[in-house]
CSV table of C-alpha atoms in Angstrom, one decimal:
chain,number,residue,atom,x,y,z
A,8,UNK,CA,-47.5,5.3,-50.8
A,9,UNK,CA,-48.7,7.9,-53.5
A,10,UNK,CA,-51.1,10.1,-51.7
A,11,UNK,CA,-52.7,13.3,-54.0
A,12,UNK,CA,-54.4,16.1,-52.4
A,13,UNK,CA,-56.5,18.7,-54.4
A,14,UNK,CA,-57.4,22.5,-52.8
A,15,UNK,CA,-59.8,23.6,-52.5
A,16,UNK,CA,-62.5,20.9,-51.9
A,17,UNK,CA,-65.4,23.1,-53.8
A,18,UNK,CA,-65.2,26.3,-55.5
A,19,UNK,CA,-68.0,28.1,-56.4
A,20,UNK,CA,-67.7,31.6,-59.1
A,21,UNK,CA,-69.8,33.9,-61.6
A,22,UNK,CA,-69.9,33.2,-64.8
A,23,UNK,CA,-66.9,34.5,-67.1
A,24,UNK,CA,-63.8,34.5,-64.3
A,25,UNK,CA,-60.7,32.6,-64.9
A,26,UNK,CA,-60.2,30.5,-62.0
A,27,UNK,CA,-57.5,28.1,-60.4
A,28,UNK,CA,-57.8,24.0,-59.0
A,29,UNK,CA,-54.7,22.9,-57.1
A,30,UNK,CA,-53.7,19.4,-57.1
A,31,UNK,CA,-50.2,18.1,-55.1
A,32,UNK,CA,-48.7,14.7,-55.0
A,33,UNK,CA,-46.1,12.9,-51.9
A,34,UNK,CA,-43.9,10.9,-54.5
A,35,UNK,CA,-42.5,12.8,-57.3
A,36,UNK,CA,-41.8,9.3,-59.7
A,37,UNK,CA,-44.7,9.6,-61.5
A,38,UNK,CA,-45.3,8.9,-65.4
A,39,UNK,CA,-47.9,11.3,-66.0
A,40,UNK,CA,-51.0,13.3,-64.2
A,41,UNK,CA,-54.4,13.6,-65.7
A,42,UNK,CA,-56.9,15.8,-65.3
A,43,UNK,CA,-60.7,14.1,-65.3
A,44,UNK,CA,-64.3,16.0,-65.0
A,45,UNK,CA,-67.2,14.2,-63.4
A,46,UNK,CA,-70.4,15.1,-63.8
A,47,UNK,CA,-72.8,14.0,-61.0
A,48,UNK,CA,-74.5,10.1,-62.0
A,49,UNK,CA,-72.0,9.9,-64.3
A,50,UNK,CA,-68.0,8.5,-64.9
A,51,UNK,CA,-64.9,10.2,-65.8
A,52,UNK,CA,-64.0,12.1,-68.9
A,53,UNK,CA,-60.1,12.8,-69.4
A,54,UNK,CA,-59.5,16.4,-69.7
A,55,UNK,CA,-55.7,16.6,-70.4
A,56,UNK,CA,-52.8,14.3,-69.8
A,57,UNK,CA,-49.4,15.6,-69.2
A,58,UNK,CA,-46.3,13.5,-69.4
A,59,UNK,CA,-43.6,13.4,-66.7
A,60,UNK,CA,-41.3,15.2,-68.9
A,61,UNK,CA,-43.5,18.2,-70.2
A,62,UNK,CA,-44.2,21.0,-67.9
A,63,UNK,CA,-47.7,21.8,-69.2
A,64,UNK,CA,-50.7,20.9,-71.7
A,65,UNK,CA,-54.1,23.0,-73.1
A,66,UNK,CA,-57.0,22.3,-74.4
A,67,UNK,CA,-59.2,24.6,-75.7
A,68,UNK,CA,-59.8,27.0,-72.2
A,69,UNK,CA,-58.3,24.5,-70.3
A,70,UNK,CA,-54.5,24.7,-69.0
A,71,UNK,CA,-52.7,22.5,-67.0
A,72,UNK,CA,-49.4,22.4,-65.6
A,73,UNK,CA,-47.2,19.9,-63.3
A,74,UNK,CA,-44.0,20.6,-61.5
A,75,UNK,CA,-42.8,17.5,-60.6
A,76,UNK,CA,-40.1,18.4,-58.8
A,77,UNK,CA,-42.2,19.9,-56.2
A,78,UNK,CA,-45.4,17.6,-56.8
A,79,UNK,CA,-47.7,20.0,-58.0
A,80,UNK,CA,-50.8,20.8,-60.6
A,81,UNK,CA,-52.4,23.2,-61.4
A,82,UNK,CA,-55.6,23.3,-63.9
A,83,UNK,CA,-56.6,27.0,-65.0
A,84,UNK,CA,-60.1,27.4,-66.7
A,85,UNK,CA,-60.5,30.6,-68.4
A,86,UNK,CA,-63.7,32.4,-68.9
A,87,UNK,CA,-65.6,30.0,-67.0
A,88,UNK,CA,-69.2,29.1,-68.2
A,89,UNK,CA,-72.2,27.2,-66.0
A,90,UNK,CA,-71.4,24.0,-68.4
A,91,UNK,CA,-68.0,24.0,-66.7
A,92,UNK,CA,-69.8,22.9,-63.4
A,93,UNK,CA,-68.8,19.3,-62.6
A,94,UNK,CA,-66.2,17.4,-59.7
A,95,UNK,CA,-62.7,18.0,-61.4
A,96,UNK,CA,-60.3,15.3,-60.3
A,97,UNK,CA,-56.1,15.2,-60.7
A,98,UNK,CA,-55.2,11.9,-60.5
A,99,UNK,CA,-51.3,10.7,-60.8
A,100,UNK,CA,-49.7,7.5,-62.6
A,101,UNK,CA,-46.6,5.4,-61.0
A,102,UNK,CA,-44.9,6.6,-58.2
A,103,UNK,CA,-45.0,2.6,-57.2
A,104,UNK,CA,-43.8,0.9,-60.0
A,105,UNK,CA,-47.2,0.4,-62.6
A,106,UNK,CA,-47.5,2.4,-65.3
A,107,UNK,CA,-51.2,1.9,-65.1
A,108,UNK,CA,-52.4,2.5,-61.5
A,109,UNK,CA,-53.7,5.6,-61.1
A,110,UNK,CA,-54.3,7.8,-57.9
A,111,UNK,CA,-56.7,9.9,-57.2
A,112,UNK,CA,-57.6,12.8,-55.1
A,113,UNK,CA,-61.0,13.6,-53.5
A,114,UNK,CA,-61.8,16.0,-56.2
A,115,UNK,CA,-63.2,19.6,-56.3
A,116,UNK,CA,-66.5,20.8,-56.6
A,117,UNK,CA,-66.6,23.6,-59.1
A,118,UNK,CA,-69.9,25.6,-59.6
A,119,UNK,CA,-70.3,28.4,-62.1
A,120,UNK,CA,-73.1,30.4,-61.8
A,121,UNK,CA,-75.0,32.1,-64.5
B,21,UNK,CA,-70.3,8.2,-74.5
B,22,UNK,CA,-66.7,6.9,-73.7
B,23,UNK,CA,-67.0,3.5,-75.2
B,24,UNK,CA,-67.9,2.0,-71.8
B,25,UNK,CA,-70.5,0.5,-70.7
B,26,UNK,CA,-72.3,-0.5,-67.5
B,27,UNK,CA,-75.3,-2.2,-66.1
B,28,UNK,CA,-77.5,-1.9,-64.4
B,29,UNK,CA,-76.9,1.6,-63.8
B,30,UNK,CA,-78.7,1.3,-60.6
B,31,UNK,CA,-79.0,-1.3,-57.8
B,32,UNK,CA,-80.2,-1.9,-54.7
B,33,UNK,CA,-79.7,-5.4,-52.6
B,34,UNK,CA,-80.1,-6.7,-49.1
B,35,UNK,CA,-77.1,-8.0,-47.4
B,36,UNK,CA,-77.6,-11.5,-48.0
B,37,UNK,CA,-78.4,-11.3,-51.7
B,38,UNK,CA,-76.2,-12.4,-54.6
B,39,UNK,CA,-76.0,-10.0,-57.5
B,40,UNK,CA,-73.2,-9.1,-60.6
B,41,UNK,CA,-72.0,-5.8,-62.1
B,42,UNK,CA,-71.6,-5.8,-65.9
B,43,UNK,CA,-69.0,-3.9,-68.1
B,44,UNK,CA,-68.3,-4.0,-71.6
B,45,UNK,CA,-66.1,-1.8,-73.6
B,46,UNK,CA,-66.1,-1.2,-77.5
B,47,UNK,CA,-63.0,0.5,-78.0
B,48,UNK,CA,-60.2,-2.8,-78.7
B,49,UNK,CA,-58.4,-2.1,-75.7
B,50,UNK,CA,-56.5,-4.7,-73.9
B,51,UNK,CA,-56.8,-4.0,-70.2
B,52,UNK,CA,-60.3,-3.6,-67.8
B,53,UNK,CA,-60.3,-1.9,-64.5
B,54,UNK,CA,-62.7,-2.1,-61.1
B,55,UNK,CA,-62.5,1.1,-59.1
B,56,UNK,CA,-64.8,1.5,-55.9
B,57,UNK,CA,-66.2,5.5,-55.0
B,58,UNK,CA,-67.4,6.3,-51.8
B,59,UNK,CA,-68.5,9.5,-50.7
B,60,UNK,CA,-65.6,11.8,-49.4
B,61,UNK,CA,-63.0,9.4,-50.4
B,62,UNK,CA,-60.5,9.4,-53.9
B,63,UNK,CA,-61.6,6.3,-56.0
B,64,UNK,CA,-60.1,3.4,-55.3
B,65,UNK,CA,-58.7,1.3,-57.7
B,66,UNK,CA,-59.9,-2.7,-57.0
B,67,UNK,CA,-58.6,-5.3,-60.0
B,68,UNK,CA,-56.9,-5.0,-63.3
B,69,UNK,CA,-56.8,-7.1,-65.9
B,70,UNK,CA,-54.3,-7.1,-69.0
B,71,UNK,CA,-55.0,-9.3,-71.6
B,72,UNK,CA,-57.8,-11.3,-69.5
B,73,UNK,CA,-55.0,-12.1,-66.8
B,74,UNK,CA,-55.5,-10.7,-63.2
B,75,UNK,CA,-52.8,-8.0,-62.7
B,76,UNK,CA,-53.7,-6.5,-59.4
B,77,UNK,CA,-55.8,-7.2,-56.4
B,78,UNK,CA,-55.9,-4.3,-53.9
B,79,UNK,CA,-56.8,-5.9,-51.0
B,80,UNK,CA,-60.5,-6.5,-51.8
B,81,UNK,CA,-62.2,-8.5,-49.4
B,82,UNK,CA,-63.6,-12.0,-50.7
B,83,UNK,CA,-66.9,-11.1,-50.8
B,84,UNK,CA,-66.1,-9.0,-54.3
B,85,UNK,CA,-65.1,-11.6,-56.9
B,86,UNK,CA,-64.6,-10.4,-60.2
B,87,UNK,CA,-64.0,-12.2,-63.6
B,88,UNK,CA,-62.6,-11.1,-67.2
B,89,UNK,CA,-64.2,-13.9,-69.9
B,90,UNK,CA,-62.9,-12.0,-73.1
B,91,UNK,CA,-60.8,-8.6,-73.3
B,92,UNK,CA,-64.7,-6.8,-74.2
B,93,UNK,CA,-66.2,-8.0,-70.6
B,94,UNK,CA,-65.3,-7.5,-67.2
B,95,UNK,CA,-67.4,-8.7,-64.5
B,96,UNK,CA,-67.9,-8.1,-60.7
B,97,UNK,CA,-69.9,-10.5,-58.7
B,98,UNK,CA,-71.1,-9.4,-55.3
B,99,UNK,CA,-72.3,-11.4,-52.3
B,100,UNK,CA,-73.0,-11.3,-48.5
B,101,UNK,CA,-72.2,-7.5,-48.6
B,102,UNK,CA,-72.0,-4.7,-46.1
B,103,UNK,CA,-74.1,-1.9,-46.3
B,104,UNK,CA,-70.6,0.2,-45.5
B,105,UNK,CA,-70.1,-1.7,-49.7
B,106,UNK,CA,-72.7,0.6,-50.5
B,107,UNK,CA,-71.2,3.2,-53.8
B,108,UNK,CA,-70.4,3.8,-57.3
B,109,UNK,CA,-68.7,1.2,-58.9
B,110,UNK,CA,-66.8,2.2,-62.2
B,111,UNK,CA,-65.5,0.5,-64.6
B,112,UNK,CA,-62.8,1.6,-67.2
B,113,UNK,CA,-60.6,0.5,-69.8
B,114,UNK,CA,-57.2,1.3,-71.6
B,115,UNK,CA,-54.9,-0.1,-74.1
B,116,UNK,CA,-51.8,-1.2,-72.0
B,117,UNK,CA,-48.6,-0.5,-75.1
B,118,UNK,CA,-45.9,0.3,-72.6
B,119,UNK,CA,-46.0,4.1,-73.0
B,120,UNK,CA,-46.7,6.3,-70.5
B,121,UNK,CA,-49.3,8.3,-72.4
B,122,UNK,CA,-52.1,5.7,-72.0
B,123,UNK,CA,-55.1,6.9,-71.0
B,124,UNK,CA,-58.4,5.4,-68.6
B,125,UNK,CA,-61.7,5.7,-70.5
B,126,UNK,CA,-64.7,5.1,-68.0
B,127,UNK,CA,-68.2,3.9,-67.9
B,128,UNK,CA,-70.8,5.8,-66.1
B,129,UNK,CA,-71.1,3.5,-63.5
B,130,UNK,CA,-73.2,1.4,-61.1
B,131,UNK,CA,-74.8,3.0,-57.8
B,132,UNK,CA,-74.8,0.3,-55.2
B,133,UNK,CA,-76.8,0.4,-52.4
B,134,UNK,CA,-76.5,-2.3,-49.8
B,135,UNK,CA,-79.6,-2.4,-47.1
């Protein structure tokens, strides 16, 4: 059974650092990992998608990158800004046979503060 | 706004009522999606439906009964429920093509509480 853990659970920085969220996954046969942003009353956005085969993808000040030999993610936010605060979840596809079940960790709570 | 909809937004409802979540999504996809969120725990996916048919089940006790009319609508009707049912409900949709680039668009979704 997939199981996907993100460190740390909340995060909390001034405004302007470059920081870190760390996502790991038990069964390496995944399809892709996504990266989602929640803000609070409100659903998921997509943030980045990368495909089994690629090693990372970026969008704008986003970064993210997967190992998936050693189950691991990584999403790096540079020059963070107070709009950036949300719940960031990783969330993993296959590694069970779908290619549209996704798995999700518990999310981390990042706050940037002005 | 993804392209998802929900209502009501917000509901409260005693354990013996009978209510129904609402989902509608605008962007032509082909497949709907249930997923449960409790606090502390990862969302948990509930049902999926491709093309109207019901795809997956996760163990979702009885008393959550959904239903897909049209590829737009997805449905989840709720009865006799526990107050530990209490959540956010989301609802999302993608277009199922085989590739593993496919993406989840979600609605904003329905906070449940269960007295």
């Amino acid at each position: 059974k997939q199981e996907v853990t993100q460190i740390p659970a909340a995060l909390s920085v001034p405004e302007g650092e470059n920081l870190v969220l760390n996502c790991s996954f038990t069964d390496s046969a995944i399809y892709n990992l996504q990266w989602f942003r929640q803000d609070p009353g409100k659903g998921l956005t997509s943030l980045l998608l990368i495909q089994s085969s690629q090693r990372e993808q970026t969008s704008g000040r986003l970064n993210a990158s997967l190992d998936k030999s050693s189950g691991r993610s990584t999403l790096y936010i540079a020059a963070s800004q107070p709009g950036d605060s949300a719940t960031y979840l990783c969330a993993v596809t296959g590694g069970g046979g779908s290619n549209y079940k996704l798995t999700f960790g518990k999310g981390t709570l990042l706050t940037v503060n002005p | 706004e993804t392209g998802v909809t929900q209502t009501p937004r917000h509901l409260v409802m005693g354990m013996t009522n009978k209510k129904s979540l609402k989902c509608e999504q605008h962007l032509g996809h082909n497949a709907m999606y249930w997923y449960k969120q409790s606090a502390k725990k990862p969302l948990e996916l509930m049902f999926v439906y491709s093309l109207e048919e019901r795809v997956e089940n996760n163990s979702v006790p009885s008393r959550f009964s959904p239903e897909c009319p049209n590829s737009s609508h997805l449905f989840l009707h709720l009865h006799t429920l526990q107050p530990e049912d209490s959540a956010l409900y989301l609802c999302a949709s993608s277009q199922l093509d085989g590739s593993y680039t496919d993406t989840q668009y979600f609605g904003p979704g329905t906070r449940l509480t269960v007295l």
